[in-house]
Amino acid sequence: MSEPLVLGIETSCDETGVGIVRGTTLLADAIASQVDEHARFGGVVPEVASRAHLEAMVPTVDRALATAGVTLQDLDAVAVTTGPGLAGALLVGVAAAKAYALALGVPLVGVNHLAAHVAVDVLEHGPLPDPLVALLVSGGHSSLLLVPDVTDVRTLGATVDDAAGEAFDKVARVLGLPFPGGPHVDRAARDGDPAAIAFPRGRTEGAYDFTFSGLKTAVARWVEARTDIPVNDVAASFQEAVVDVLVTKAVNAAKEHGAALLIGGGVAANSRLRVVAAERCDAAGILLRVPRPGLCTDNGAMVAALGSELFARGVVTALDAPADPSLRL
Ligand code: KG4
Ligand code: ZN
């Protein structure tokens, strides 16, 4: 008998993602991005996100089914992100997943968005290393996690203020770069000097916590005090400060736990983060796994990947389960 076919729906923020996996094999990963709709506001507007998810939902599911070459009737389970995320946005995905599951007579599998960012790596690199430390850095979250198992993810530390991606987006704005700022800062930094300006590395009480608000303010002050801004140098110096802090703490956590390191979330697409993490993990003898950029940013494949793993273990979710904007690990 072939492995179960699982569809995964992701609507926690501003991407409508629908992935389809068979076991741990990725068959389709359809995305409807709303970036353009939010760009003019300089950030994600929850009400706009919910409406866009509603419009994109059925076409994105249909596109994923067509890519995978399967029909709804072939599905064995429907997985969905139940949290954490924007309440209205989550509700659209959860309602859609329940409707598909009920209509098809297959189980619903609710998944945690952060655990899904970790689980997605099995689609690209096979079973997760054990022990494993995960650094999740995106627009909404920055956490260091200890992952004994995808159903048992423990928080070692988290941001005490801005998420790493949020800092990228805000600094981009200060530099006059478009939203979302991460990729633009990344590009500008390639032509800049990372040692041009000594921006602060935020200190925290918890060894594995992060803070980026002081760094963000330091960049804003530096820029405000000048008229002729060397955008590439500021971008490179800011990026270096973020990457240095993220990689230093992640490598320390991996060393402490004798673990491999996995990096996920939108900021894991950052080219400098990937290079520095590879160099320092190599030097410390730590196995590093980073999914390809398309699997790091929010997507449906990650939900299908974790849903498939849970379904294989017999974990299913009741049809009256709520969406939970502040769902914990
Ligand atoms: O995981 P994601 O797609 O959505 C959230 O869950 O937030 O992450 C989006 C975030 C944005 O803040 C974006 O600026 C950042 O990831 N990002 C990057 C890069 N690509 C995306 N940050 C730095 N460098 C990049 N290349
Ligand atoms: Zn995310």
XYZ file of C-alpha atoms and ligand atoms in Angstrom:
356
model
C 0.000 0.000 0.000
C 1.319 3.454 -0.841
C 2.024 6.024 1.858
C -0.741 8.436 2.936
C -1.459 11.484 0.793
C -1.711 14.614 2.950
C -2.695 18.143 1.969
C -1.442 21.009 4.160
C -2.945 24.497 4.410
C -1.001 27.508 5.759
C -2.696 30.895 6.336
C -1.097 32.184 9.553
C 0.303 35.385 8.043
C 0.439 36.780 4.508
C 1.018 33.708 2.333
C -1.766 31.340 1.320
C 0.196 28.089 1.092
C -1.044 24.654 0.041
C 1.342 21.711 0.020
C 0.773 18.070 -0.844
C 3.015 15.243 0.352
C 2.940 11.480 0.066
C 4.671 10.287 3.240
C 7.779 12.488 3.223
C 7.799 13.079 -0.533
C 6.836 16.580 -1.650
C 4.421 16.526 -4.604
C 3.249 20.158 -4.723
C 3.862 23.458 -2.942
C 1.484 26.158 -4.224
C 1.740 29.695 -2.843
C -0.411 32.788 -3.329
C 1.623 35.665 -1.929
C -0.085 38.848 -0.739
C 3.142 40.834 -0.494
C 1.994 43.380 -3.096
C -1.273 44.018 -1.254
C 0.555 44.825 2.008
C 3.557 46.667 0.506
C 1.744 49.991 0.222
C 1.016 49.874 3.972
C 4.633 48.977 4.812
C 3.547 45.927 6.815
C 1.007 43.115 7.011
C -2.546 44.401 7.591
C -4.541 41.588 9.287
C -7.907 42.441 7.718
C -6.373 42.611 4.245
C -4.634 39.277 4.882
C -7.853 37.475 5.898
C -9.742 38.660 2.816
C -6.878 37.726 0.509
C -6.665 34.222 2.035
C -10.379 33.743 1.439
C -10.043 34.673 -2.242
C -6.894 32.616 -2.789
C -7.867 29.488 -0.861
C -9.774 27.367 -3.398
C -7.649 28.367 -6.441
C -4.449 27.572 -4.504
C -5.781 24.160 -3.409
C -6.778 23.437 -7.012
C -3.354 24.483 -8.275
C -1.598 22.206 -5.756
C -3.831 19.235 -6.723
C -3.114 19.821 -10.426
C 0.660 20.023 -9.826
C 0.622 16.849 -7.742
C -1.552 15.082 -10.330
C -4.065 13.968 -7.698
C -7.713 14.732 -6.899
C -9.392 15.685 -3.631
C -10.793 12.158 -3.417
C -7.248 10.743 -3.288
C -6.427 12.585 -0.015
C -6.026 10.621 3.222
C -5.887 13.641 5.573
C -6.064 17.437 5.581
C -3.537 19.300 7.762
C -3.750 22.961 8.717
C -1.878 25.534 10.791
C -4.046 26.208 13.871
C -1.584 28.754 15.344
C 0.314 30.818 16.231
C -0.503 33.646 13.822
C -3.047 36.321 12.922
C -6.485 35.323 14.264
C -8.555 36.188 11.210
C -5.990 34.749 8.820
C -5.769 31.460 10.735
C -9.567 31.171 10.796
C -9.757 31.147 7.001
C -7.344 28.214 6.720
C -8.864 26.304 9.621
C -12.417 26.734 8.288
C -11.330 25.636 4.817
C -9.437 22.605 6.145
C -12.435 21.532 8.225
C -14.730 21.884 5.219
C -12.443 19.766 3.021
C -11.975 17.141 5.759
C -15.696 16.899 6.489
C -16.720 16.802 2.829
C -14.111 14.152 1.993
C -14.649 12.105 5.162
C -10.923 12.195 6.066
C -9.225 13.258 9.324
C -8.223 16.854 10.114
C -4.696 17.290 11.513
C -3.974 20.617 13.247
C -0.316 21.658 13.369
C 1.773 24.279 15.168
C 3.335 26.746 12.709
C 6.720 26.814 14.466
C 7.013 23.028 14.666
C 6.104 22.921 10.964
C 9.035 25.262 10.134
C 11.263 22.567 11.685
C 9.497 19.513 10.243
C 9.684 20.800 6.649
C 13.356 19.839 6.478
C 12.486 16.117 6.293
C 11.147 16.771 2.785
C 14.573 17.938 1.628
C 17.158 16.268 3.872
C 15.433 13.193 5.347
C 14.803 12.311 9.015
C 15.656 15.033 11.548
C 18.997 14.628 13.350
C 18.766 13.759 17.047
C 19.559 15.749 19.152
C 18.563 18.880 17.275
C 18.577 22.611 18.045
C 16.498 24.828 15.732
C 16.892 28.552 15.116
C 13.595 29.918 13.761
C 13.845 33.456 12.466
C 11.054 35.174 10.557
C 8.919 38.294 10.464
C 6.790 37.056 13.346
C 9.100 34.908 15.445
C 12.710 34.501 16.561
C 13.291 31.453 18.738
C 15.912 28.924 19.659
C 14.324 25.526 20.149
C 15.418 22.142 21.404
C 13.717 19.459 19.314
C 13.792 15.984 20.872
C 10.911 15.211 18.493
C 8.556 17.168 16.194
C 5.797 16.593 18.750
C 8.037 17.717 21.608
C 9.589 21.078 20.729
C 10.988 23.056 23.690
C 11.828 26.753 23.773
C 15.405 27.573 24.852
C 15.020 31.280 24.158
C 13.107 33.829 22.101
C 13.122 37.493 21.171
C 12.194 39.839 23.980
C 11.076 42.532 21.509
C 11.216 42.565 17.686
C 11.524 39.421 15.597
C 14.672 39.311 13.425
C 12.680 39.719 10.202
C 10.791 42.635 11.705
C 14.141 44.347 12.403
C 15.156 43.780 8.751
C 11.834 45.239 7.596
C 12.093 48.308 9.845
C 15.714 49.043 8.951
C 14.845 48.683 5.262
C 12.186 51.316 5.739
C 14.697 53.683 7.380
C 16.983 53.132 4.371
C 14.156 53.778 1.901
C 14.076 50.164 0.677
C 10.745 48.449 -0.213
C 8.707 46.058 1.995
C 9.371 43.302 2.901
C 12.834 44.623 3.601
C 14.838 41.450 4.277
C 15.663 40.518 0.676
C 16.410 44.177 -0.196
C 18.784 44.631 2.762
C 20.402 41.313 1.829
C 20.966 42.540 -1.753
C 22.224 46.018 -0.740
C 24.588 44.454 1.816
C 26.382 42.472 -0.903
C 27.921 45.737 -2.130
C 28.581 47.110 1.350
C 31.257 46.786 4.025
C 30.021 44.797 7.062
C 32.725 46.417 9.198
C 31.918 49.989 8.129
C 29.819 50.794 11.219
C 30.063 49.067 14.624
C 26.381 48.560 15.477
C 25.577 47.071 18.917
C 24.970 43.351 19.522
C 21.949 43.348 21.836
C 22.564 41.826 25.265
C 19.866 39.806 27.032
C 19.518 38.216 30.462
C 18.668 34.807 29.039
C 21.653 33.250 27.225
C 19.391 32.182 24.354
C 17.063 35.175 24.159
C 17.342 37.867 21.497
C 16.760 41.613 21.388
C 16.799 43.732 18.239
C 15.096 46.970 19.285
C 18.363 48.613 20.449
C 20.082 47.726 17.168
C 17.135 49.039 15.173
C 17.221 52.329 17.116
C 21.003 52.609 16.678
C 20.619 52.291 12.901
C 17.803 54.872 12.851
C 19.872 57.343 14.917
C 22.953 56.825 12.734
C 20.924 57.469 9.588
C 19.046 60.475 11.032
C 22.323 62.183 11.929
C 23.475 62.214 8.294
C 22.292 63.495 4.948
C 24.368 61.400 2.565
C 23.629 57.783 3.592
C 25.908 54.947 2.423
C 22.934 52.555 2.133
C 25.007 49.499 1.223
C 27.399 49.947 4.153
C 24.568 50.528 6.646
C 22.737 47.459 5.313
C 25.877 45.307 5.496
C 26.819 46.501 9.007
C 23.279 46.044 10.348
C 22.994 42.602 8.752
C 26.350 41.591 10.216
C 25.173 42.519 13.727
C 21.972 40.448 13.369
C 23.741 37.474 11.831
C 26.539 37.546 14.419
C 24.078 37.424 17.329
C 21.854 34.758 15.768
C 24.697 32.437 14.821
C 26.669 32.924 18.065
C 23.683 31.935 20.212
C 22.569 29.114 17.934
C 26.062 27.593 17.848
C 26.373 27.908 21.644
C 23.034 26.109 22.103
C 24.015 23.355 19.662
C 27.343 22.909 21.493
C 25.658 22.799 24.900
C 23.265 20.084 23.753
C 25.734 18.220 21.532
C 23.178 18.786 18.792
C 22.897 19.420 15.073
C 21.556 22.850 14.077
C 18.604 23.557 11.810
C 17.780 27.095 10.660
C 14.305 27.958 9.375
C 11.897 30.847 8.840
C 12.026 33.660 6.272
C 15.275 35.172 7.565
C 16.987 31.806 6.946
C 16.842 32.860 3.287
C 19.456 35.528 4.155
C 22.621 34.855 2.182
C 25.017 36.151 4.862
C 23.287 34.128 7.609
C 23.698 30.978 5.515
C 27.409 31.649 4.911
C 28.308 32.586 8.505
C 26.287 29.676 9.956
C 28.039 27.250 7.603
C 31.507 28.608 8.506
C 30.994 28.549 12.262
C 29.216 25.177 12.333
C 32.012 23.743 10.236
C 34.629 25.115 12.645
C 32.744 23.720 15.661
C 32.007 20.333 14.076
C 28.228 20.922 14.153
C 26.004 19.362 11.503
C 24.016 22.194 9.868
C 20.750 21.791 7.980
C 19.056 24.699 6.234
C 16.091 24.025 3.937
C 16.151 25.754 0.548
C 14.834 29.353 0.742
C 11.374 28.461 -0.653
C 10.845 26.006 2.215
C 12.147 28.508 4.826
C 9.566 31.220 4.146
C 5.955 30.384 5.050
C 4.533 27.662 2.797
C 2.004 24.841 2.687
C 4.588 22.069 2.280
C 5.736 22.530 5.884
C 2.188 22.018 7.143
C 1.740 18.937 4.973
C 5.119 17.599 6.191
C 4.257 17.869 9.887
C 0.642 16.802 9.249
C 1.894 13.687 7.472
C 4.189 12.792 10.376
C 1.416 13.299 12.959
C -1.132 11.386 10.863
C 1.317 8.478 10.558
C 1.433 8.390 14.367
C -2.358 8.411 14.630
C -2.600 12.015 15.840
C -5.756 13.673 14.472
C -7.717 16.787 15.473
C -11.425 17.172 16.311
C -13.537 19.116 13.817
C -14.517 21.618 16.510
C -10.879 22.521 17.275
C -10.274 26.289 17.443
C -7.680 28.435 15.718
C -5.329 29.731 18.418
C -3.396 32.946 17.583
C -1.027 32.411 20.516
C -0.723 28.610 20.291
C 2.273 27.399 22.288
C 4.681 24.644 21.407
O 8.733 33.086 7.495
P 8.267 34.295 6.741
O 7.994 34.148 5.283
O 6.932 34.853 7.368
C 6.727 34.983 8.733
O 6.292 33.995 9.385
O 7.029 36.092 9.229
O 9.338 35.457 7.011
C 9.213 36.738 6.441
C 10.338 37.589 6.970
C 10.241 39.062 6.568
O 10.487 39.870 7.706
C 11.356 39.222 5.535
O 11.894 40.528 5.488
C 12.364 38.208 6.021
O 11.610 37.109 6.463
N 13.279 37.798 4.955
C 14.605 38.047 4.973
C 15.119 37.559 3.739
N 14.082 37.020 3.023
C 12.971 37.170 3.794
N 15.370 38.636 5.899
C 16.675 38.764 5.621
N 17.244 38.339 4.474
C 16.516 37.736 3.505
N 17.092 37.324 2.368
Zn 6.620 31.416 9.669
